[in-house]
Amino acid sequence: MPVFEPLSLHGTDCDEVTSEIGVALQAAVLSRPMALSGAFPEILVDAIRSPHAMPTNNPNYQVKEANLLVLCKVDVSGEMTPGGLLVRFNLANLAIPPEVDLTTRQVLRLALVALRKTLEAYQAHQGQALKVSVVVEGADEGKAALRELGVKFEVAAGPVEH
């Protein structure tokens, strides 16, 4: 399965114009193939937060972790409910490292893009649409406004094959 992840480009001398959020950042949403087992689509939600060491041929590249959700300690979980897939972004342990030049809002927006793209790739092979609800939890008083990033959307099913 292709899994999209919000990745830090810190230490790569690159930045990416992220059209989904309209800003040039030292971050990008990129995919990598993963062999997954478990309950689908819930396991896909977990997968967007997988540890990710950026492959390189440069011995001076010392960055050991690139996934922004791992770096910033944002917990992610998915659960199927009668209303569809419930995704939780939990900010209770949030800590953005100094080398990550992003706001919490930017990290969450990139995570939402990664989630949507991962689910769209999965749904291309499914027979019915998937309703998704995203909630932001664990936001203390100073970050309470981040709860507004919670969203509901539907991911269309793939084309019907005959």
PDB file of N, CA, C and O in Angstrom, residues 53-130:
ATOM      1  N   ALA A  53      13.282   7.072   8.678  1.00  0.00           N
ATOM      2  CA  ALA A  53      14.646   7.569   8.463  1.00  0.00           C
ATOM      3  C   ALA A  53      14.782   7.841   6.974  1.00  0.00           C
ATOM      4  O   ALA A  53      14.539   6.960   6.147  1.00  0.00           O
ATOM      5  N   MET A  54      15.118   9.066   6.615  1.00  0.00           N
ATOM      6  CA  MET A  54      15.210   9.449   5.206  1.00  0.00           C
ATOM      7  C   MET A  54      16.405   8.731   4.566  1.00  0.00           C
ATOM      8  O   MET A  54      17.532   8.874   5.041  1.00  0.00           O
ATOM      9  N   PRO A  55      16.170   7.937   3.518  1.00  0.00           N
ATOM     10  CA  PRO A  55      17.284   7.274   2.840  1.00  0.00           C
ATOM     11  C   PRO A  55      18.222   8.321   2.220  1.00  0.00           C
ATOM     12  O   PRO A  55      17.767   9.351   1.735  1.00  0.00           O
ATOM     13  N   THR A  56      19.501   8.040   2.251  1.00  0.00           N
ATOM     14  CA  THR A  56      20.469   8.981   1.695  1.00  0.00           C
ATOM     15  C   THR A  56      21.744   8.265   1.273  1.00  0.00           C
ATOM     16  O   THR A  56      22.046   7.177   1.759  1.00  0.00           O
ATOM     17  N   ASN A  57      22.482   8.908   0.375  1.00  0.00           N
ATOM     18  CA  ASN A  57      23.816   8.429   0.021  1.00  0.00           C
ATOM     19  C   ASN A  57      24.886   9.367   0.585  1.00  0.00           C
ATOM     20  O   ASN A  57      26.053   9.225   0.281  1.00  0.00           O
ATOM     21  N   ASN A  58      24.456  10.326   1.412  1.00  0.00           N
ATOM     22  CA  ASN A  58      25.355  11.322   1.982  1.00  0.00           C
ATOM     23  C   ASN A  58      25.722  10.927   3.414  1.00  0.00           C
ATOM     24  O   ASN A  58      24.874  10.963   4.303  1.00  0.00           O
ATOM     25  N   PRO A  59      26.979  10.582   3.666  1.00  0.00           N
ATOM     26  CA  PRO A  59      27.366  10.173   5.021  1.00  0.00           C
ATOM     27  C   PRO A  59      27.275  11.303   6.047  1.00  0.00           C
ATOM     28  O   PRO A  59      27.259  11.047   7.245  1.00  0.00           O
ATOM     29  N   ASN A  60      27.178  12.553   5.585  1.00  0.00           N
ATOM     30  CA  ASN A  60      27.075  13.686   6.509  1.00  0.00           C
ATOM     31  C   ASN A  60      25.642  13.982   6.932  1.00  0.00           C
ATOM     32  O   ASN A  60      25.418  14.815   7.797  1.00  0.00           O
ATOM     33  N   TYR A  61      24.662  13.328   6.300  1.00  0.00           N
ATOM     34  CA  TYR A  61      23.259  13.542   6.665  1.00  0.00           C
ATOM     35  C   TYR A  61      22.986  12.766   7.953  1.00  0.00           C
ATOM     36  O   TYR A  61      23.028  11.538   7.979  1.00  0.00           O
ATOM     37  N   GLN A  62      22.728  13.482   9.036  1.00  0.00           N
ATOM     38  CA  GLN A  62      22.634  12.871  10.360  1.00  0.00           C
ATOM     39  C   GLN A  62      21.210  12.791  10.913  1.00  0.00           C
ATOM     40  O   GLN A  62      21.024  12.388  12.044  1.00  0.00           O
ATOM     41  N   VAL A  63      20.215  13.181  10.135  1.00  0.00           N
ATOM     42  CA  VAL A  63      18.841  13.189  10.630  1.00  0.00           C
ATOM     43  C   VAL A  63      18.330  11.756  10.713  1.00  0.00           C
ATOM     44  O   VAL A  63      18.289  11.038   9.715  1.00  0.00           O
ATOM     45  N   LYS A  64      17.955  11.338  11.907  1.00  0.00           N
ATOM     46  CA  LYS A  64      17.521   9.949  12.133  1.00  0.00           C
ATOM     47  C   LYS A  64      16.011   9.763  11.983  1.00  0.00           C
ATOM     48  O   LYS A  64      15.542   8.652  11.812  1.00  0.00           O
ATOM     49  N   GLU A  65      15.241  10.845  12.100  1.00  0.00           N
ATOM     50  CA  GLU A  65      13.777  10.752  12.013  1.00  0.00           C
ATOM     51  C   GLU A  65      13.243  11.909  11.188  1.00  0.00           C
ATOM     52  O   GLU A  65      13.636  13.061  11.390  1.00  0.00           O
ATOM     53  N   ALA A  66      12.345  11.614  10.248  1.00  0.00           N
ATOM     54  CA  ALA A  66      11.776  12.646   9.388  1.00  0.00           C
ATOM     55  C   ALA A  66      10.268  12.796   9.530  1.00  0.00           C
ATOM     56  O   ALA A  66       9.717  13.820   9.133  1.00  0.00           O
ATOM     57  N   ASN A  67       9.563  11.803  10.080  1.00  0.00           N
ATOM     58  CA  ASN A  67       8.112  11.893  10.174  1.00  0.00           C
ATOM     59  C   ASN A  67       7.737  12.945  11.218  1.00  0.00           C
ATOM     60  O   ASN A  67       8.091  12.835  12.395  1.00  0.00           O
ATOM     61  N   LEU A  68       7.014  13.971  10.782  1.00  0.00           N
ATOM     62  CA  LEU A  68       6.655  15.075  11.682  1.00  0.00           C
ATOM     63  C   LEU A  68       5.785  14.626  12.846  1.00  0.00           C
ATOM     64  O   LEU A  68       5.880  15.192  13.937  1.00  0.00           O
ATOM     65  N   LEU A  69       4.945  13.627  12.649  1.00  0.00           N
ATOM     66  CA  LEU A  69       4.089  13.165  13.746  1.00  0.00           C
ATOM     67  C   LEU A  69       4.923  12.501  14.832  1.00  0.00           C
ATOM     68  O   LEU A  69       4.639  12.661  16.023  1.00  0.00           O
ATOM     69  N   VAL A  70       5.968  11.778  14.443  1.00  0.00           N
ATOM     70  CA  VAL A  70       6.871  11.165  15.405  1.00  0.00           C
ATOM     71  C   VAL A  70       7.713  12.248  16.080  1.00  0.00           C
ATOM     72  O   VAL A  70       7.821  12.299  17.302  1.00  0.00           O
ATOM     73  N   LEU A  71       8.314  13.127  15.257  1.00  0.00           N
ATOM     74  CA  LEU A  71       9.172  14.190  15.783  1.00  0.00           C
ATOM     75  C   LEU A  71       8.449  15.079  16.792  1.00  0.00           C
ATOM     76  O   LEU A  71       9.018  15.477  17.803  1.00  0.00           O
ATOM     77  N   CYS A  72       7.192  15.404  16.496  1.00  0.00           N
ATOM     78  CA  CYS A  72       6.427  16.351  17.317  1.00  0.00           C
ATOM     79  C   CYS A  72       5.548  15.671  18.355  1.00  0.00           C
ATOM     80  O   CYS A  72       4.761  16.323  19.037  1.00  0.00           O
ATOM     81  N   LYS A  73       5.655  14.356  18.451  1.00  0.00           N
ATOM     82  CA  LYS A  73       4.925  13.575  19.457  1.00  0.00           C
ATOM     83  C   LYS A  73       3.407  13.757  19.359  1.00  0.00           C
ATOM     84  O   LYS A  73       2.720  13.919  20.361  1.00  0.00           O
ATOM     85  N   VAL A  74       2.901  13.731  18.137  1.00  0.00           N
ATOM     86  CA  VAL A  74       1.460  13.756  17.904  1.00  0.00           C
ATOM     87  C   VAL A  74       1.012  12.311  17.765  1.00  0.00           C
ATOM     88  O   VAL A  74       1.480  11.591  16.876  1.00  0.00           O
ATOM     89  N   ASP A  75       0.147  11.863  18.652  1.00  0.00           N
ATOM     90  CA  ASP A  75      -0.380  10.500  18.579  1.00  0.00           C
ATOM     91  C   ASP A  75      -1.564  10.459  17.624  1.00  0.00           C
ATOM     92  O   ASP A  75      -2.353  11.416  17.551  1.00  0.00           O
ATOM     93  N   VAL A  76      -1.691   9.361  16.903  1.00  0.00           N
ATOM     94  CA  VAL A  76      -2.733   9.200  15.894  1.00  0.00           C
ATOM     95  C   VAL A  76      -3.370   7.838  16.094  1.00  0.00           C
ATOM     96  O   VAL A  76      -2.673   6.841  16.308  1.00  0.00           O
ATOM     97  N   SER A  77      -4.691   7.788  16.007  1.00  0.00           N
ATOM     98  CA  SER A  77      -5.386   6.502  16.074  1.00  0.00           C
ATOM     99  C   SER A  77      -6.620   6.541  15.193  1.00  0.00           C
ATOM    100  O   SER A  77      -7.183   7.603  14.933  1.00  0.00           O
ATOM    101  N   GLY A  78      -7.010   5.373  14.730  1.00  0.00           N
ATOM    102  CA  GLY A  78      -8.197   5.246  13.905  1.00  0.00           C
ATOM    103  C   GLY A  78      -9.087   4.143  14.427  1.00  0.00           C
ATOM    104  O   GLY A  78      -8.593   3.127  14.934  1.00  0.00           O
ATOM    105  N   GLU A  79     -10.385   4.342  14.307  1.00  0.00           N
ATOM    106  CA  GLU A  79     -11.359   3.357  14.802  1.00  0.00           C
ATOM    107  C   GLU A  79     -12.588   3.389  13.901  1.00  0.00           C
ATOM    108  O   GLU A  79     -13.109   4.465  13.587  1.00  0.00           O
ATOM    109  N   MET A  80     -13.033   2.211  13.493  1.00  0.00           N
ATOM    110  CA  MET A  80     -14.282   2.134  12.728  1.00  0.00           C
ATOM    111  C   MET A  80     -15.450   2.227  13.695  1.00  0.00           C
ATOM    112  O   MET A  80     -15.468   1.552  14.722  1.00  0.00           O
ATOM    113  N   THR A  81     -16.379   3.096  13.377  1.00  0.00           N
ATOM    114  CA  THR A  81     -17.593   3.284  14.168  1.00  0.00           C
ATOM    115  C   THR A  81     -18.785   3.092  13.233  1.00  0.00           C
ATOM    116  O   THR A  81     -18.603   3.025  12.010  1.00  0.00           O
ATOM    117  N   PRO A  82     -20.002   3.036  13.772  1.00  0.00           N
ATOM    118  CA  PRO A  82     -21.161   2.925  12.881  1.00  0.00           C
ATOM    119  C   PRO A  82     -21.251   4.084  11.879  1.00  0.00           C
ATOM    120  O   PRO A  82     -21.787   3.927  10.792  1.00  0.00           O
ATOM    121  N   GLY A  83     -20.687   5.239  12.213  1.00  0.00           N
ATOM    122  CA  GLY A  83     -20.726   6.398  11.326  1.00  0.00           C
ATOM    123  C   GLY A  83     -19.567   6.478  10.354  1.00  0.00           C
ATOM    124  O   GLY A  83     -19.501   7.403   9.544  1.00  0.00           O
ATOM    125  N   GLY A  84     -18.625   5.540  10.429  1.00  0.00           N
ATOM    126  CA  GLY A  84     -17.472   5.560   9.528  1.00  0.00           C
ATOM    127  C   GLY A  84     -16.175   5.514  10.309  1.00  0.00           C
ATOM    128  O   GLY A  84     -16.135   5.072  11.462  1.00  0.00           O
ATOM    129  N   LEU A  85     -15.106   5.990   9.697  1.00  0.00           N
ATOM    130  CA  LEU A  85     -13.782   5.965  10.310  1.00  0.00           C
ATOM    131  C   LEU A  85     -13.596   7.204  11.182  1.00  0.00           C
ATOM    132  O   LEU A  85     -13.724   8.330  10.703  1.00  0.00           O
ATOM    133  N   LEU A  86     -13.302   6.982  12.460  1.00  0.00           N
ATOM    134  CA  LEU A  86     -13.020   8.070  13.395  1.00  0.00           C
ATOM    135  C   LEU A  86     -11.509   8.130  13.589  1.00  0.00           C
ATOM    136  O   LEU A  86     -10.893   7.148  14.004  1.00  0.00           O
ATOM    137  N   VAL A  87     -10.914   9.284  13.261  1.00  0.00           N
ATOM    138  CA  VAL A  87      -9.473   9.483  13.393  1.00  0.00           C
ATOM    139  C   VAL A  87      -9.243  10.503  14.491  1.00  0.00           C
ATOM    140  O   VAL A  87      -9.864  11.576  14.502  1.00  0.00           O
ATOM    141  N   ARG A  88      -8.327  10.167  15.400  1.00  0.00           N
ATOM    142  CA  ARG A  88      -7.990  11.077  16.500  1.00  0.00           C
ATOM    143  C   ARG A  88      -6.533  11.510  16.378  1.00  0.00           C
ATOM    144  O   ARG A  88      -5.643  10.671  16.288  1.00  0.00           O
ATOM    145  N   PHE A  89      -6.317  12.816  16.372  1.00  0.00           N
ATOM    146  CA  PHE A  89      -4.981  13.388  16.511  1.00  0.00           C
ATOM    147  C   PHE A  89      -4.910  13.883  17.945  1.00  0.00           C
ATOM    148  O   PHE A  89      -5.638  14.795  18.324  1.00  0.00           O
ATOM    149  N   ASN A  90      -4.038  13.278  18.752  1.00  0.00           N
ATOM    150  CA  ASN A  90      -3.941  13.629  20.165  1.00  0.00           C
ATOM    151  C   ASN A  90      -2.683  14.468  20.388  1.00  0.00           C
ATOM    152  O   ASN A  90      -1.565  14.020  20.111  1.00  0.00           O
ATOM    153  N   LEU A  91      -2.881  15.684  20.925  1.00  0.00           N
ATOM    154  CA  LEU A  91      -1.786  16.633  21.138  1.00  0.00           C
ATOM    155  C   LEU A  91      -1.298  16.666  22.579  1.00  0.00           C
ATOM    156  O   LEU A  91      -0.500  17.539  22.940  1.00  0.00           O
ATOM    157  N   ALA A  92      -1.736  15.727  23.407  1.00  0.00           N
ATOM    158  CA  ALA A  92      -1.398  15.765  24.832  1.00  0.00           C
ATOM    159  C   ALA A  92       0.112  15.766  25.070  1.00  0.00           C
ATOM    160  O   ALA A  92       0.591  16.402  26.011  1.00  0.00           O
ATOM    161  N   ASN A  93       0.879  15.085  24.225  1.00  0.00           N
ATOM    162  CA  ASN A  93       2.333  15.000  24.398  1.00  0.00           C
ATOM    163  C   ASN A  93       3.099  15.879  23.421  1.00  0.00           C
ATOM    164  O   ASN A  93       4.320  15.750  23.286  1.00  0.00           O
ATOM    165  N   LEU A  94       2.399  16.763  22.721  1.00  0.00           N
ATOM    166  CA  LEU A  94       2.999  17.589  21.678  1.00  0.00           C
ATOM    167  C   LEU A  94       4.252  18.310  22.157  1.00  0.00           C
ATOM    168  O   LEU A  94       4.256  18.934  23.220  1.00  0.00           O
ATOM    169  N   ALA A  95       5.305  18.218  21.354  1.00  0.00           N
ATOM    170  CA  ALA A  95       6.548  18.953  21.601  1.00  0.00           C
ATOM    171  C   ALA A  95       7.246  19.121  20.257  1.00  0.00           C
ATOM    172  O   ALA A  95       7.764  18.148  19.709  1.00  0.00           O
ATOM    173  N   ILE A  96       7.230  20.326  19.709  1.00  0.00           N
ATOM    174  CA  ILE A  96       7.876  20.572  18.423  1.00  0.00           C
ATOM    175  C   ILE A  96       9.353  20.886  18.668  1.00  0.00           C
ATOM    176  O   ILE A  96       9.663  21.858  19.347  1.00  0.00           O
ATOM    177  N   PRO A  97      10.252  20.056  18.124  1.00  0.00           N
ATOM    178  CA  PRO A  97      11.679  20.300  18.328  1.00  0.00           C
ATOM    179  C   PRO A  97      12.116  21.612  17.669  1.00  0.00           C
ATOM    180  O   PRO A  97      11.531  22.022  16.658  1.00  0.00           O
ATOM    181  N   PRO A  98      13.132  22.261  18.201  1.00  0.00           N
ATOM    182  CA  PRO A  98      13.581  23.550  17.656  1.00  0.00           C
ATOM    183  C   PRO A  98      13.980  23.483  16.178  1.00  0.00           C
ATOM    184  O   PRO A  98      13.788  24.457  15.448  1.00  0.00           O
ATOM    185  N   GLU A  99      14.519  22.343  15.729  1.00  0.00           N
ATOM    186  CA  GLU A  99      14.938  22.245  14.330  1.00  0.00           C
ATOM    187  C   GLU A  99      13.766  22.118  13.354  1.00  0.00           C
ATOM    188  O   GLU A  99      13.935  22.258  12.149  1.00  0.00           O
ATOM    189  N   VAL A 100      12.580  21.857  13.859  1.00  0.00           N
ATOM    190  CA  VAL A 100      11.383  21.785  13.020  1.00  0.00           C
ATOM    191  C   VAL A 100      10.750  23.177  13.008  1.00  0.00           C
ATOM    192  O   VAL A 100      10.134  23.594  13.972  1.00  0.00           O
ATOM    193  N   ASP A 101      10.947  23.871  11.922  1.00  0.00           N
ATOM    194  CA  ASP A 101      10.491  25.261  11.811  1.00  0.00           C
ATOM    195  C   ASP A 101       9.052  25.312  11.299  1.00  0.00           C
ATOM    196  O   ASP A 101       8.782  25.827  10.215  1.00  0.00           O
ATOM    197  N   LEU A 102       8.151  24.735  12.084  1.00  0.00           N
ATOM    198  CA  LEU A 102       6.736  24.681  11.714  1.00  0.00           C
ATOM    199  C   LEU A 102       5.890  24.955  12.948  1.00  0.00           C
ATOM    200  O   LEU A 102       6.311  24.686  14.069  1.00  0.00           O
ATOM    201  N   THR A 103       4.674  25.425  12.720  1.00  0.00           N
ATOM    202  CA  THR A 103       3.723  25.583  13.812  1.00  0.00           C
ATOM    203  C   THR A 103       2.939  24.283  13.984  1.00  0.00           C
ATOM    204  O   THR A 103       2.914  23.432  13.090  1.00  0.00           O
ATOM    205  N   THR A 104       2.288  24.157  15.110  1.00  0.00           N
ATOM    206  CA  THR A 104       1.429  22.989  15.338  1.00  0.00           C
ATOM    207  C   THR A 104       0.346  22.915  14.276  1.00  0.00           C
ATOM    208  O   THR A 104       0.043  21.834  13.754  1.00  0.00           O
ATOM    209  N   ARG A 105      -0.222  24.053  13.921  1.00  0.00           N
ATOM    210  CA  ARG A 105      -1.278  24.095  12.895  1.00  0.00           C
ATOM    211  C   ARG A 105      -0.748  23.551  11.561  1.00  0.00           C
ATOM    212  O   ARG A 105      -1.421  22.774  10.884  1.00  0.00           O
ATOM    213  N   GLN A 106       0.470  23.928  11.178  1.00  0.00           N
ATOM    214  CA  GLN A 106       1.051  23.440   9.924  1.00  0.00           C
ATOM    215  C   GLN A 106       1.294  21.934   9.982  1.00  0.00           C
ATOM    216  O   GLN A 106       1.013  21.225   9.017  1.00  0.00           O
ATOM    217  N   VAL A 107       1.797  21.448  11.103  1.00  0.00           N
ATOM    218  CA  VAL A 107       2.022  20.008  11.257  1.00  0.00           C
ATOM    219  C   VAL A 107       0.697  19.263  11.111  1.00  0.00           C
ATOM    220  O   VAL A 107       0.613  18.247  10.397  1.00  0.00           O
ATOM    221  N   LEU A 108      -0.353  19.752  11.754  1.00  0.00           N
ATOM    222  CA  LEU A 108      -1.654  19.080  11.669  1.00  0.00           C
ATOM    223  C   LEU A 108      -2.236  19.147  10.259  1.00  0.00           C
ATOM    224  O   LEU A 108      -2.825  18.170   9.785  1.00  0.00           O
ATOM    225  N   ARG A 109      -2.067  20.267   9.595  1.00  0.00           N
ATOM    226  CA  ARG A 109      -2.577  20.359   8.214  1.00  0.00           C
ATOM    227  C   ARG A 109      -1.849  19.391   7.297  1.00  0.00           C
ATOM    228  O   ARG A 109      -2.459  18.752   6.434  1.00  0.00           O
ATOM    229  N   LEU A 110      -0.538  19.271   7.462  1.00  0.00           N
ATOM    230  CA  LEU A 110       0.215  18.293   6.673  1.00  0.00           C
ATOM    231  C   LEU A 110      -0.233  16.870   7.005  1.00  0.00           C
ATOM    232  O   LEU A 110      -0.351  16.022   6.115  1.00  0.00           O
ATOM    233  N   ALA A 111      -0.507  16.609   8.275  1.00  0.00           N
ATOM    234  CA  ALA A 111      -0.994  15.289   8.684  1.00  0.00           C
ATOM    235  C   ALA A 111      -2.358  14.996   8.054  1.00  0.00           C
ATOM    236  O   ALA A 111      -2.617  13.863   7.629  1.00  0.00           O
ATOM    237  N   LEU A 112      -3.218  15.987   7.981  1.00  0.00           N
ATOM    238  CA  LEU A 112      -4.531  15.802   7.345  1.00  0.00           C
ATOM    239  C   LEU A 112      -4.379  15.498   5.859  1.00  0.00           C
ATOM    240  O   LEU A 112      -5.101  14.647   5.318  1.00  0.00           O
ATOM    241  N   VAL A 113      -3.451  16.178   5.190  1.00  0.00           N
ATOM    242  CA  VAL A 113      -3.197  15.898   3.774  1.00  0.00           C
ATOM    243  C   VAL A 113      -2.700  14.459   3.619  1.00  0.00           C
ATOM    244  O   VAL A 113      -3.156  13.726   2.745  1.00  0.00           O
ATOM    245  N   ALA A 114      -1.775  14.039   4.491  1.00  0.00           N
ATOM    246  CA  ALA A 114      -1.250  12.674   4.430  1.00  0.00           C
ATOM    247  C   ALA A 114      -2.365  11.652   4.650  1.00  0.00           C
ATOM    248  O   ALA A 114      -2.453  10.642   3.936  1.00  0.00           O
ATOM    249  N   LEU A 115      -3.219  11.909   5.628  1.00  0.00           N
ATOM    250  CA  LEU A 115      -4.342  11.012   5.912  1.00  0.00           C
ATOM    251  C   LEU A 115      -5.257  10.897   4.700  1.00  0.00           C
ATOM    252  O   LEU A 115      -5.590   9.791   4.252  1.00  0.00           O
ATOM    253  N   ARG A 116      -5.651  12.026   4.154  1.00  0.00           N
ATOM    254  CA  ARG A 116      -6.585  12.021   3.018  1.00  0.00           C
ATOM    255  C   ARG A 116      -5.980  11.285   1.825  1.00  0.00           C
ATOM    256  O   ARG A 116      -6.635  10.437   1.206  1.00  0.00           O
ATOM    257  N   LYS A 117      -4.713  11.569   1.497  1.00  0.00           N
ATOM    258  CA  LYS A 117      -4.084  10.924   0.342  1.00  0.00           C
ATOM    259  C   LYS A 117      -3.932   9.415   0.553  1.00  0.00           C
ATOM    260  O   LYS A 117      -4.114   8.637  -0.380  1.00  0.00           O
ATOM    261  N   THR A 118      -3.600   9.013   1.767  1.00  0.00           N
ATOM    262  CA  THR A 118      -3.469   7.586   2.063  1.00  0.00           C
ATOM    263  C   THR A 118      -4.818   6.886   1.910  1.00  0.00           C
ATOM    264  O   THR A 118      -4.916   5.817   1.298  1.00  0.00           O
ATOM    265  N   LEU A 119      -5.870   7.491   2.452  1.00  0.00           N
ATOM    266  CA  LEU A 119      -7.202   6.888   2.343  1.00  0.00           C
ATOM    267  C   LEU A 119      -7.701   6.887   0.900  1.00  0.00           C
ATOM    268  O   LEU A 119      -8.373   5.945   0.474  1.00  0.00           O
ATOM    269  N   GLU A 120      -7.376   7.925   0.130  1.00  0.00           N
ATOM    270  CA  GLU A 120      -7.777   7.955  -1.282  1.00  0.00           C
ATOM    271  C   GLU A 120      -7.111   6.819  -2.058  1.00  0.00           C
ATOM    272  O   GLU A 120      -7.746   6.182  -2.893  1.00  0.00           O
ATOM    273  N   ALA A 121      -5.829   6.556  -1.783  1.00  0.00           N
ATOM    274  CA  ALA A 121      -5.138   5.456  -2.467  1.00  0.00           C
ATOM    275  C   ALA A 121      -5.787   4.121  -2.116  1.00  0.00           C
ATOM    276  O   ALA A 121      -5.975   3.260  -2.980  1.00  0.00           O
ATOM    277  N   TYR A 122      -6.139   3.944  -0.861  1.00  0.00           N
ATOM    278  CA  TYR A 122      -6.801   2.713  -0.413  1.00  0.00           C
ATOM    279  C   TYR A 122      -8.191   2.583  -1.038  1.00  0.00           C
ATOM    280  O   TYR A 122      -8.561   1.523  -1.545  1.00  0.00           O
ATOM    281  N   GLN A 123      -8.950   3.662  -1.025  1.00  0.00           N
ATOM    282  CA  GLN A 123     -10.328   3.632  -1.512  1.00  0.00           C
ATOM    283  C   GLN A 123     -10.427   3.398  -3.013  1.00  0.00           C
ATOM    284  O   GLN A 123     -11.470   2.992  -3.507  1.00  0.00           O
ATOM    285  N   ALA A 124      -9.346   3.621  -3.744  1.00  0.00           N
ATOM    286  CA  ALA A 124      -9.367   3.391  -5.192  1.00  0.00           C
ATOM    287  C   ALA A 124      -9.691   1.941  -5.518  1.00  0.00           C
ATOM    288  O   ALA A 124     -10.119   1.638  -6.630  1.00  0.00           O
ATOM    289  N   HIS A 125      -9.533   1.048  -4.540  1.00  0.00           N
ATOM    290  CA  HIS A 125      -9.795  -0.382  -4.758  1.00  0.00           C
ATOM    291  C   HIS A 125     -10.996  -0.883  -3.960  1.00  0.00           C
ATOM    292  O   HIS A 125     -11.190  -2.091  -3.834  1.00  0.00           O
ATOM    293  N   GLN A 126     -11.782   0.029  -3.421  1.00  0.00           N
ATOM    294  CA  GLN A 126     -12.932  -0.342  -2.591  1.00  0.00           C
ATOM    295  C   GLN A 126     -14.234  -0.098  -3.342  1.00  0.00           C
ATOM    296  O   GLN A 126     -14.293   0.743  -4.237  1.00  0.00           O
ATOM    297  N   GLY A 127     -15.280  -0.792  -2.929  1.00  0.00           N
ATOM    298  CA  GLY A 127     -16.557  -0.718  -3.610  1.00  0.00           C
ATOM    299  C   GLY A 127     -17.528   0.321  -3.075  1.00  0.00           C
ATOM    300  O   GLY A 127     -18.544   0.592  -3.710  1.00  0.00           O
ATOM    301  N   GLN A 128     -17.247   0.892  -1.911  1.00  0.00           N
ATOM    302  CA  GLN A 128     -18.160   1.907  -1.387  1.00  0.00           C
ATOM    303  C   GLN A 128     -17.358   3.029  -0.724  1.00  0.00           C
ATOM    304  O   GLN A 128     -16.232   2.840  -0.291  1.00  0.00           O
ATOM    305  N   ALA A 129     -17.973   4.194  -0.658  1.00  0.00           N
ATOM    306  CA  ALA A 129     -17.325   5.377  -0.098  1.00  0.00           C
ATOM    307  C   ALA A 129     -17.055   5.187   1.397  1.00  0.00           C
ATOM    308  O   ALA A 129     -17.699   4.371   2.061  1.00  0.00           O
ATOM    309  N   LEU A 130     -16.093   5.936   1.899  1.00  0.00           N
ATOM    310  CA  LEU A 130     -15.725   5.882   3.311  1.00  0.00           C
ATOM    311  C   LEU A 130     -15.939   7.252   3.934  1.00  0.00           C
ATOM    312  O   LEU A 130     -15.357   8.242   3.486  1.00  0.00           O
TER     313      LEU A 130
END
